[in-house]
Short mmCIF file of C-alpha atoms and ligand atoms in Angstrom, two decimals:
data_model
loop_
_atom_site.label_atom_id
_atom_site.label_comp_id
_atom_site.label_asym_id
_atom_site.label_seq_id
_atom_site.Cartn_x
_atom_site.Cartn_y
_atom_site.Cartn_z
CA MET A 11 144.88 -35.99 106.27
CA THR A 12 141.62 -34.88 107.79
CA LEU A 13 141.43 -34.49 111.52
CA THR A 14 139.08 -33.40 114.22
CA ILE A 15 140.21 -31.69 117.39
CA VAL A 16 137.76 -31.46 120.25
CA GLY A 17 138.51 -28.42 122.44
CA HIS A 18 139.93 -25.11 121.31
CA GLY A 19 141.97 -24.01 124.33
CA TYR A 20 145.74 -23.54 124.55
CA VAL A 21 146.34 -27.10 123.33
CA GLY A 22 143.41 -27.69 120.97
CA LEU A 23 143.56 -24.45 119.02
CA VAL A 24 147.34 -24.31 118.70
CA THR A 25 147.43 -27.93 117.49
CA ALA A 26 144.57 -27.31 115.08
CA VAL A 27 146.11 -24.23 113.54
CA VAL A 28 149.62 -25.69 113.23
CA PHE A 29 148.43 -28.91 111.59
CA ALA A 30 146.13 -26.95 109.25
CA ASP A 31 149.16 -24.86 108.31
CA LEU A 32 150.97 -28.08 107.42
CA GLY A 33 148.27 -28.78 104.82
CA ASN A 34 145.78 -30.96 106.70
CA THR A 35 142.04 -30.32 106.78
CA VAL A 36 141.09 -29.64 110.38
CA TYR A 37 137.70 -29.56 112.09
CA VAL A 38 137.58 -28.07 115.57
CA ILE A 39 134.63 -28.97 117.77
CA GLY A 40 133.57 -26.64 120.58
CA ARG A 41 130.54 -26.45 122.81
CA THR A 42 129.70 -22.73 122.87
CA ALA A 43 128.06 -21.15 119.82
CA ASP A 44 129.44 -17.70 120.55
CA LYS A 45 133.04 -18.94 120.78
CA ILE A 46 132.70 -21.00 117.60
CA LYS A 47 131.46 -17.89 115.78
CA ARG A 48 134.36 -15.82 117.07
CA LEU A 49 136.89 -18.47 116.07
CA ALA A 50 135.36 -18.79 112.59
CA ARG A 51 135.77 -15.00 112.22
CA GLY A 52 139.47 -15.32 113.09
CA ASP A 53 139.38 -14.31 116.77
CA PRO A 54 141.51 -16.92 118.63
CA ILE A 55 139.89 -15.95 121.99
CA ILE A 56 143.09 -16.83 123.87
CA TYR A 57 146.42 -15.05 123.59
CA GLU A 58 149.31 -17.05 122.19
CA PRO A 59 152.06 -15.35 120.14
CA GLY A 60 151.56 -15.82 116.38
CA LEU A 61 148.26 -17.67 116.78
CA ALA A 62 145.92 -15.00 115.39
CA GLU A 63 147.94 -14.62 112.18
CA MET A 64 148.20 -18.38 111.64
CA LEU A 65 144.49 -18.84 112.31
CA LYS A 66 143.56 -16.19 109.77
CA ARG A 67 145.87 -17.67 107.14
CA ASN A 68 144.28 -21.11 107.48
CA LEU A 69 140.71 -19.79 107.57
CA ASP A 70 141.42 -17.89 104.35
CA ALA A 71 142.85 -21.08 102.81
CA GLY A 72 139.73 -23.02 103.87
CA ARG A 73 141.77 -25.60 105.79
CA ILE A 74 140.27 -25.05 109.25
CA HIS A 75 136.60 -25.28 110.21
CA PHE A 76 134.88 -24.64 113.54
CA THR A 77 131.69 -26.40 114.50
CA LEU A 78 129.46 -27.45 117.38
CA HIS A 79 128.39 -30.60 115.58
CA TYR A 80 130.22 -33.91 115.70
CA ASN A 81 128.41 -35.17 112.60
CA GLU A 82 130.06 -32.45 110.50
CA ALA A 83 133.54 -33.58 111.50
CA ILE A 84 133.97 -37.14 112.77
CA PRO A 85 132.68 -39.08 109.71
CA LYS A 86 135.21 -37.28 107.49
CA SER A 87 138.23 -37.64 109.80
CA ASP A 88 141.20 -40.03 109.91
CA ILE A 89 142.27 -38.99 113.41
CA VAL A 90 140.34 -37.37 116.27
CA PHE A 91 142.33 -35.62 118.97
CA ILE A 92 140.73 -35.03 122.34
CA ALA A 93 142.10 -31.78 123.78
CA VAL A 94 139.52 -30.74 126.35
CA GLY A 95 140.31 -29.56 129.87
CA THR A 96 140.97 -31.91 132.78
CA PRO A 97 140.77 -29.46 135.72
CA PRO A 98 141.36 -30.60 139.30
CA LYS A 99 138.44 -31.71 141.45
CA ASN A 100 138.33 -30.58 145.09
CA ASN A 101 140.17 -33.73 146.18
CA GLY A 102 142.99 -33.14 143.67
CA GLU A 103 141.93 -35.82 141.19
CA ALA A 104 141.64 -34.88 137.53
CA ASP A 105 138.05 -34.18 136.51
CA LEU A 106 137.51 -36.46 133.53
CA SER A 107 133.88 -35.62 132.86
CA SER A 108 134.61 -33.63 129.67
CA VAL A 109 136.98 -36.27 128.28
CA LEU A 110 134.50 -39.08 128.90
CA ASN A 111 131.58 -37.07 127.47
CA VAL A 112 133.57 -36.37 124.37
CA ALA A 113 134.42 -40.09 124.03
CA GLU A 114 130.71 -40.89 123.97
CA MET A 115 130.02 -38.22 121.37
CA ILE A 116 132.89 -39.40 119.18
CA GLY A 117 131.64 -42.99 119.44
CA LYS A 118 128.15 -41.98 118.33
CA HIS A 119 129.51 -40.46 115.14
CA ILE A 120 132.09 -43.01 113.99
CA ARG A 121 131.24 -44.17 110.46
CA LYS A 122 134.59 -45.49 109.19
CA TYR A 123 137.91 -46.49 110.83
CA ILE A 124 139.44 -43.69 112.90
CA VAL A 125 142.14 -43.25 115.51
CA VAL A 126 141.01 -41.52 118.69
CA ALA A 127 144.09 -39.95 120.27
CA CYS A 128 143.90 -38.25 123.65
CA LYS A 129 146.09 -35.17 124.10
CA SER A 130 144.42 -34.13 127.35
CA THR A 131 146.46 -34.99 130.44
CA VAL A 132 144.65 -37.96 131.98
CA PRO A 133 145.43 -40.46 134.74
CA VAL A 134 146.54 -43.97 133.98
CA GLY A 135 143.60 -46.05 132.84
CA THR A 136 141.63 -43.22 131.22
CA ASN A 137 142.43 -44.14 127.63
CA ARG A 138 141.15 -47.65 128.27
CA LYS A 139 137.95 -46.07 129.68
CA ILE A 140 137.64 -44.04 126.49
CA LYS A 141 137.87 -47.27 124.50
CA GLN A 142 135.25 -48.91 126.69
CA ILE A 143 132.83 -46.01 126.32
CA ILE A 144 133.18 -45.97 122.55
CA SER A 145 132.62 -49.73 122.36
CA ASP A 146 129.81 -50.02 124.91
CA LYS A 147 127.81 -46.84 124.99
CA ALA A 148 128.28 -45.93 121.36
CA LYS A 149 128.16 -49.60 120.28
CA VAL A 150 131.07 -49.26 117.86
CA PRO A 151 132.86 -52.52 116.88
CA SER A 152 136.56 -52.59 117.75
CA THR A 153 137.51 -52.86 114.05
CA LYS A 154 136.20 -49.36 113.46
CA PHE A 155 138.56 -47.51 115.76
CA SER A 156 141.83 -47.56 117.70
CA ILE A 157 142.80 -45.51 120.69
CA ALA A 158 146.11 -43.86 121.48
CA SER A 159 147.50 -41.74 124.26
CA CYS A 160 149.38 -38.79 122.72
CA PRO A 161 150.08 -36.47 125.65
CA GLU A 162 150.85 -32.87 124.81
CA PHE A 163 154.00 -31.06 125.98
CA LEU A 164 153.65 -27.60 124.42
CA ARG A 165 154.33 -24.62 126.64
CA GLU A 166 152.02 -21.62 126.62
CA GLY A 167 153.84 -18.65 125.13
CA THR A 168 155.84 -20.83 122.73
CA GLY A 169 152.98 -23.14 121.73
CA ILE A 170 153.44 -22.84 117.97
CA SER A 171 157.17 -23.51 117.85
CA ASP A 172 156.80 -26.25 120.47
CA THR A 173 154.20 -27.96 118.28
CA LEU A 174 156.41 -27.74 115.21
CA GLU A 175 159.66 -28.65 116.99
CA PRO A 176 158.83 -30.61 120.14
CA ASP A 177 161.55 -32.43 122.08
CA ARG A 178 159.57 -35.61 121.59
CA VAL A 179 156.27 -36.95 120.30
CA VAL A 180 154.86 -39.66 122.54
CA ILE A 181 152.59 -42.16 120.83
CA GLY A 182 151.13 -44.71 123.22
CA THR A 183 149.08 -47.40 121.57
CA GLU A 184 148.87 -51.18 121.32
CA GLU A 185 147.57 -51.21 117.79
CA ALA A 186 149.99 -51.28 114.86
CA ARG A 187 147.52 -49.63 112.47
CA ALA A 188 147.08 -46.65 114.80
CA ARG A 189 150.82 -46.38 115.47
CA LYS A 190 151.58 -46.35 111.75
CA LEU A 191 148.96 -43.67 111.03
CA LEU A 192 150.11 -41.45 113.91
CA VAL A 193 153.80 -41.79 112.97
CA GLU A 194 152.89 -40.84 109.38
CA PHE A 195 150.77 -37.92 110.55
CA HIS A 196 153.57 -36.47 112.71
CA LYS A 197 156.21 -36.80 109.94
CA PRO A 198 156.39 -33.07 109.13
CA ILE A 199 157.22 -32.09 112.71
CA GLY A 200 160.46 -32.47 114.64
CA GLY A 201 161.36 -34.31 117.84
CA VAL A 202 162.18 -37.88 118.81
CA ARG A 203 159.34 -40.39 118.42
CA VAL A 204 158.64 -42.25 121.66
CA LEU A 205 156.50 -45.28 120.87
CA THR A 206 155.07 -46.81 124.02
CA GLY A 207 152.18 -48.67 125.54
CA ILE A 208 149.13 -46.71 126.67
CA GLU A 209 149.86 -46.66 130.42
CA SER A 210 153.47 -45.57 129.88
CA ALA A 211 152.36 -42.66 127.68
CA GLU A 212 149.87 -41.56 130.34
CA MET A 213 152.58 -41.75 133.02
CA ILE A 214 155.23 -39.92 130.94
CA LYS A 215 153.13 -36.75 131.00
CA TYR A 216 152.53 -36.70 134.77
CA ALA A 217 156.09 -37.72 135.57
CA SER A 218 157.48 -34.96 133.30
CA ASN A 219 155.38 -32.16 134.78
CA SER A 220 155.97 -33.36 138.32
CA LEU A 221 159.74 -33.45 137.79
CA LEU A 222 159.72 -29.93 136.33
CA ALA A 223 157.71 -28.71 139.33
CA THR A 224 160.21 -30.50 141.59
CA LYS A 225 163.10 -28.60 139.98
CA ILE A 226 161.36 -25.30 140.68
CA SER A 227 160.63 -26.22 144.29
CA PHE A 228 164.19 -27.48 144.75
CA ALA A 229 165.51 -24.13 143.49
CA ASN A 230 163.14 -22.30 145.86
CA MET A 231 164.17 -24.43 148.83
CA ILE A 232 167.87 -23.72 148.21
CA ALA A 233 167.08 -20.02 147.59
CA GLN A 234 165.40 -19.82 150.97
CA LEU A 235 168.54 -21.14 152.61
CA CYS A 236 170.74 -18.81 150.52
CA ASP A 237 168.80 -15.86 151.97
CA LYS A 238 169.73 -17.05 155.46
CA VAL A 239 173.40 -17.89 154.86
CA GLY A 240 174.23 -14.94 152.60
CA ALA A 241 174.84 -16.92 149.41
CA ASP A 242 173.52 -15.82 146.00
CA ILE A 243 171.16 -18.44 144.55
CA GLU A 244 171.95 -17.48 140.96
CA GLU A 245 175.67 -18.04 141.55
CA VAL A 246 174.87 -21.29 143.32
CA LEU A 247 172.60 -22.60 140.56
CA ASN A 248 175.06 -21.59 137.85
CA GLY A 249 177.65 -23.70 139.63
CA VAL A 250 175.24 -26.57 140.19
CA GLY A 251 173.79 -26.48 136.67
CA LEU A 252 177.16 -26.87 134.98
CA ASP A 253 177.20 -30.47 136.12
CA ASN A 254 176.10 -32.32 132.98
CA ARG A 255 174.07 -34.73 135.05
CA ILE A 256 171.99 -31.85 136.40
CA GLY A 257 171.75 -28.96 133.91
CA ARG A 258 170.63 -25.40 134.62
CA ARG A 259 167.24 -25.40 132.88
CA PHE A 260 164.17 -25.08 135.04
CA LEU A 261 166.10 -24.44 138.22
CA TYR A 262 164.10 -21.22 138.57
CA PRO A 263 163.79 -19.70 142.01
CA GLY A 264 161.05 -17.10 142.35
CA ALA A 265 157.35 -16.84 142.98
CA GLY A 266 156.90 -20.58 142.42
CA TYR A 267 155.12 -22.53 139.70
CA GLY A 268 151.56 -21.77 138.64
CA GLY A 269 149.49 -22.12 135.51
CA SER A 270 146.96 -24.65 134.34
CA CYS A 271 149.27 -27.67 134.36
CA PHE A 272 151.91 -28.04 137.09
CA PRO A 273 149.68 -27.45 140.13
CA LYS A 274 146.93 -29.74 138.88
CA ASP A 275 149.23 -32.42 137.49
CA VAL A 276 151.30 -32.65 140.68
CA LYS A 277 148.06 -32.96 142.67
CA ALA A 278 146.68 -35.56 140.28
CA LEU A 279 149.87 -37.67 140.42
CA ILE A 280 149.78 -37.60 144.23
CA LYS A 281 146.19 -38.82 144.01
CA ILE A 282 147.05 -41.54 141.48
CA GLY A 283 149.81 -42.72 143.85
CA GLU A 284 147.43 -42.74 146.81
CA ASN A 285 144.85 -44.71 144.81
CA TYR A 286 147.49 -47.37 144.17
CA GLY A 287 148.74 -47.31 147.78
CA GLU A 288 152.03 -45.58 146.91
CA ASN A 289 153.60 -42.88 149.03
CA MET A 290 154.11 -39.71 146.98
CA ASP A 291 155.71 -37.63 149.74
CA LEU A 292 158.34 -36.06 147.49
CA LEU A 293 155.50 -34.38 145.62
CA THR A 294 153.61 -33.27 148.72
CA ALA A 295 156.85 -31.54 149.78
CA VAL A 296 157.11 -29.95 146.31
CA GLU A 297 153.63 -28.47 146.82
CA ARG A 298 154.44 -27.21 150.32
CA ILE A 299 157.64 -25.53 149.14
CA ASN A 300 155.72 -23.92 146.28
CA ASP A 301 153.18 -22.44 148.71
CA ARG A 302 156.03 -21.20 150.90
CA ALA A 303 157.63 -19.41 147.92
CA ILE A 304 154.54 -17.18 147.68
CA LYS A 305 154.50 -16.64 151.44
CA HIS A 306 158.19 -15.66 151.54
CA LEU A 307 157.87 -13.27 148.62
CA THR A 308 154.85 -11.58 150.20
CA GLU A 309 156.74 -11.25 153.50
CA LYS A 310 159.63 -9.60 151.64
CA ILE A 311 157.22 -7.06 150.12
CA LEU A 312 155.53 -6.35 153.46
CA ALA A 313 158.90 -5.97 155.21
CA ARG A 314 159.80 -3.12 152.80
CA LEU A 315 156.61 -1.17 153.50
CA PRO A 316 156.49 1.39 156.31
CA LYS A 317 155.05 -0.14 159.52
CA SER A 318 151.27 0.09 159.53
CA GLN A 319 148.27 -1.99 160.63
CA THR A 320 146.10 -1.17 157.66
CA GLY A 321 148.44 -0.05 154.90
CA GLU A 322 146.45 3.17 154.46
CA GLY A 323 148.34 5.55 152.18
CA GLN A 324 150.73 2.80 151.07
CA THR A 325 151.09 1.51 147.52
CA VAL A 326 152.61 -1.62 146.02
CA ALA A 327 153.18 -1.83 142.26
CA LEU A 328 152.92 -5.34 140.79
CA LEU A 329 154.48 -5.87 137.38
CA GLY A 330 153.18 -8.98 135.61
CA LEU A 331 149.95 -10.85 136.35
CA SER A 332 149.92 -13.88 134.03
CA PHE A 333 151.46 -17.05 135.48
CA LYS A 334 154.34 -16.72 133.01
CA PRO A 335 155.34 -14.38 130.17
CA ASP A 336 153.70 -14.44 126.72
CA THR A 337 150.38 -15.83 127.84
CA ASP A 338 147.09 -14.45 129.16
CA ASP A 339 146.53 -17.58 131.27
CA MET A 340 145.74 -16.63 134.87
CA ARG A 341 145.00 -20.11 136.20
CA GLU A 342 146.87 -20.57 139.51
CA ALA A 343 148.91 -17.44 138.79
CA PRO A 344 151.22 -16.52 141.71
CA SER A 345 150.13 -12.87 141.27
CA LEU A 346 146.63 -13.73 142.50
CA LYS A 347 147.92 -15.38 145.66
CA ILE A 348 150.31 -12.51 146.36
CA ILE A 349 147.54 -9.93 145.95
CA GLU A 350 145.32 -11.97 148.25
CA ARG A 351 148.03 -12.20 150.94
CA LEU A 352 148.95 -8.52 150.68
CA LYS A 353 145.31 -7.47 150.97
CA ARG A 354 144.81 -9.76 153.95
CA ALA A 355 147.86 -8.33 155.73
CA ARG A 356 147.06 -4.65 154.98
CA THR A 357 143.41 -4.14 154.12
CA LYS A 358 143.75 -0.53 153.00
CA LEU A 359 146.84 -1.05 150.86
CA THR A 360 146.64 0.26 147.30
CA VAL A 361 147.84 -2.22 144.67
CA GLN A 362 148.70 -0.82 141.24
CA VAL A 363 149.01 -3.61 138.69
CA TYR A 364 150.26 -3.78 135.14
CA ASP A 365 150.53 -6.67 132.70
CA PRO A 366 151.21 -6.37 128.96
CA ILE A 367 148.27 -8.67 128.10
CA VAL A 368 146.10 -9.37 131.16
CA LYS A 369 143.84 -6.38 131.74
CA GLN A 370 141.36 -7.86 134.18
CA LEU A 371 141.87 -10.20 137.13
CA PRO A 372 139.60 -13.25 137.38
CA ILE A 373 138.74 -12.38 140.98
CA LYS A 374 136.11 -10.27 142.67
CA GLU A 375 136.96 -6.60 142.32
CA LEU A 376 139.13 -5.67 145.27
CA LYS A 377 139.15 -2.27 146.92
CA ASN A 378 142.10 -0.04 146.03
CA MET A 379 143.16 -2.07 143.00
CA ILE A 380 144.29 0.08 140.12
CA TYR A 381 144.94 -1.24 136.62
CA SER A 382 147.76 0.75 135.03
CA GLU A 383 148.41 1.26 131.36
CA ASN A 384 152.14 0.71 131.57
CA SER A 385 154.93 -0.09 134.02
CA TYR A 386 155.74 3.55 134.69
CA GLN A 387 152.15 4.40 135.59
CA ALA A 388 152.07 1.37 137.89
CA VAL A 389 155.18 2.40 139.85
CA THR A 390 154.14 6.05 140.19
CA GLY A 391 153.87 6.91 143.89
CA ALA A 392 154.60 3.29 144.92
CA ASP A 393 156.48 2.35 148.11
CA VAL A 394 157.60 -0.95 146.59
CA ALA A 395 157.72 -2.20 142.99
CA VAL A 396 157.53 -5.97 142.53
CA ILE A 397 158.34 -8.03 139.46
CA ILE A 398 156.05 -11.05 139.51
CA THR A 399 156.25 -12.25 135.90
CA GLU A 400 159.37 -11.91 133.77
CA TRP A 401 157.77 -10.39 130.66
CA ASN A 402 160.46 -9.16 128.24
CA GLU A 403 159.49 -5.52 128.66
CA PHE A 404 160.33 -5.69 132.38
CA LEU A 405 163.90 -6.71 131.56
CA HIS A 406 164.48 -3.33 129.94
CA LEU A 407 162.80 -0.88 132.29
CA ASP A 408 164.28 2.61 132.50
CA LEU A 409 165.17 2.21 136.17
CA VAL A 410 166.31 5.81 136.54
CA LYS A 411 162.80 6.86 135.53
CA VAL A 412 161.25 4.21 137.80
CA ALA A 413 163.28 5.50 140.78
CA LYS A 414 162.08 9.07 140.16
CA LEU A 415 158.44 8.03 139.92
CA MET A 416 158.40 5.94 143.12
CA LYS A 417 157.97 7.28 146.64
CA LYS A 418 161.24 5.57 147.47
CA PRO A 419 163.13 3.27 145.06
CA VAL A 420 162.56 -0.24 146.38
CA LEU A 421 162.56 -3.16 143.93
CA VAL A 422 161.46 -6.66 144.90
CA ASP A 423 162.60 -8.80 141.99
CA GLY A 424 160.43 -11.90 142.28
CA ARG A 425 162.13 -13.57 139.29
CA ASN A 426 165.76 -12.48 139.81
CA ILE A 427 165.87 -10.81 136.40
CA TYR A 428 168.07 -7.89 137.43
CA ASP A 429 171.70 -7.69 138.46
CA PRO A 430 171.48 -6.60 142.14
CA GLU A 431 174.68 -4.52 142.01
CA LYS A 432 173.59 -2.51 138.96
CA VAL A 433 170.19 -1.83 140.48
CA LYS A 434 171.70 -0.78 143.81
CA GLN A 435 174.07 1.60 142.00
CA LEU A 436 170.99 3.44 140.73
CA GLY A 437 169.96 4.07 144.32
CA PHE A 438 167.49 1.24 144.70
CA SER A 439 167.04 -0.95 147.69
CA TYR A 440 167.03 -4.37 145.92
CA VAL A 441 165.45 -7.58 147.19
CA GLY A 442 165.68 -10.76 145.12
CA VAL A 443 164.87 -14.39 145.86
CA GLY A 444 167.82 -16.12 147.51
CA ARG A 445 170.10 -13.14 146.98
CA ILE A 446 169.52 -10.35 149.52
N1 NAD B 29 147.87 -25.46 128.56
C1 NAD B 29 148.98 -26.14 128.40
O1 NAD B 29 150.06 -25.57 128.35
C2 NAD B 29 148.95 -27.64 128.29
C3 NAD B 29 150.13 -28.30 127.90
C4 NAD B 29 150.10 -29.69 127.81
C5 NAD B 29 148.94 -30.39 128.12
N2 NAD B 29 147.82 -29.72 128.52
C6 NAD B 29 146.63 -30.50 128.81
O2 NAD B 29 145.77 -30.42 127.68
C7 NAD B 29 144.38 -30.37 128.10
C8 NAD B 29 143.74 -29.08 127.60
O3 NAD B 29 144.43 -28.00 128.20
P1 NAD B 29 144.17 -26.50 127.75
O4 NAD B 29 145.14 -25.65 128.49
O5 NAD B 29 144.12 -26.42 126.28
O6 NAD B 29 142.72 -26.27 128.36
P2 NAD B 29 141.76 -25.05 128.11
O7 NAD B 29 140.97 -24.89 129.33
O8 NAD B 29 142.51 -23.89 127.55
O9 NAD B 29 140.82 -25.59 126.94
C9 NAD B 29 139.94 -26.63 127.11
C10 NAD B 29 138.97 -26.65 125.95
O10 NAD B 29 138.11 -27.76 126.09
C11 NAD B 29 136.79 -27.36 125.76
N3 NAD B 29 135.84 -28.30 126.34
C12 NAD B 29 135.70 -28.64 127.64
N4 NAD B 29 134.73 -29.56 127.77
C13 NAD B 29 134.28 -29.82 126.52
C14 NAD B 29 133.30 -30.66 126.01
N5 NAD B 29 132.58 -31.47 126.82
N6 NAD B 29 133.09 -30.67 124.68
C15 NAD B 29 133.81 -29.88 123.86
N7 NAD B 29 134.75 -29.05 124.29
C16 NAD B 29 134.98 -29.02 125.61
C17 NAD B 29 136.71 -25.95 126.29
O11 NAD B 29 135.64 -25.25 125.71
C18 NAD B 29 138.09 -25.41 125.86
O12 NAD B 29 138.05 -24.99 124.53
C19 NAD B 29 144.43 -30.50 129.62
O13 NAD B 29 144.28 -31.84 129.96
C20 NAD B 29 145.81 -30.00 129.98
O14 NAD B 29 146.27 -30.55 131.18
C21 NAD B 29 147.81 -28.36 128.61
#
């Protein structure tokens, strides 16, 4: 088939490249000439494991094309996927301006029947707005197009395998012709097909992300209590997770959830609830607990530093900056909030950071921030070393070497990736989350 994907971020580009690899002809529409040029040269712009190689393969095969112009793509396509950003507005609502703009542009260029499927995460009612815009503003008769809500569930860091082998593919549409085409299109990929109405598909995405965020906050709430009562959260969650009704996955205590999806989607679902007069207080508690996870972790770091008003002469090493491993995405990354809190508490503190991929923070340059080339450089001379993101390489640190390089061996394990006893045996003072 021939498809167009509007947006070339973590969702758009991964989807484009994977479906090109499966033999489709794919047009990707962007809005910045420089980025389109880079993509056409084989530079994926974002970091996602395996993406650069797959992009190059499909460019060489002539299956993927990047353009700024809708007229080069839409008239030739069977399906158009909308995969542009839906960032949060100040009031927490999803900003739909890009999605609605794109709908107008698609409408203006429809020449034959197409299915317009929205992968962007959008509140209930948005897909019907897309339909309205295409019909009204672009003056396209309803026989020329169908709409569908096809929310995306890929995870950054495993985007390619998630696209090929998703748990499920949700196809929300009222029109049999669109359903048939989308089912046919998704045939080569795995996962259960969930065929629904439009509103249900829109809700499935928000409900899924909000429940995953709830699991993380639940784990953090219990971890906080474990710290007080002397229990070990990992032992507790292993015991809890063995109940088949519960399961262990996603019960992750630590620095809390971040990234481009959970924080904004929880906020947006609260807002959707409010707009319909529904009380969403479970989710407001989830957000509060998530904020507290950052606060508690920062307090643990500060408590291990020598007493000081300013932090002059003190150094904290932060290992991991991205919001999770195997991505360069820094949106809502816990590392940023921890740095901000540390700097507020001790203005002259030196922070030595290292991340395998992220080499620059998306914040104003802070005083006494040092970017290190590797973990060992980052911990050199540090009073406290902190694991913020559980990148694979941090699981296998030479802790004997780390201990020698630090001022004093103190490890704050913000993701509970180490066995406390083993670390203590090497002479470290170990602080985890929910397992003092
Ligand atoms: N990142 C994820 O892991 C993930 C997973 C599932 C769903 N989603 C959802 O998918 C959507 C996209 O997320 P993302 O992470 O890929 O975002 P992103 O910020 O990485 O990419 C967004 C893309 O949209 C483009 N864009 C924005 N406005 C445009 C316009 N008017 N015309 C053309 N292009 C435009 C941007 O240039 C960029 O390429 C969001 O709604 C998000 O919630 C994201």
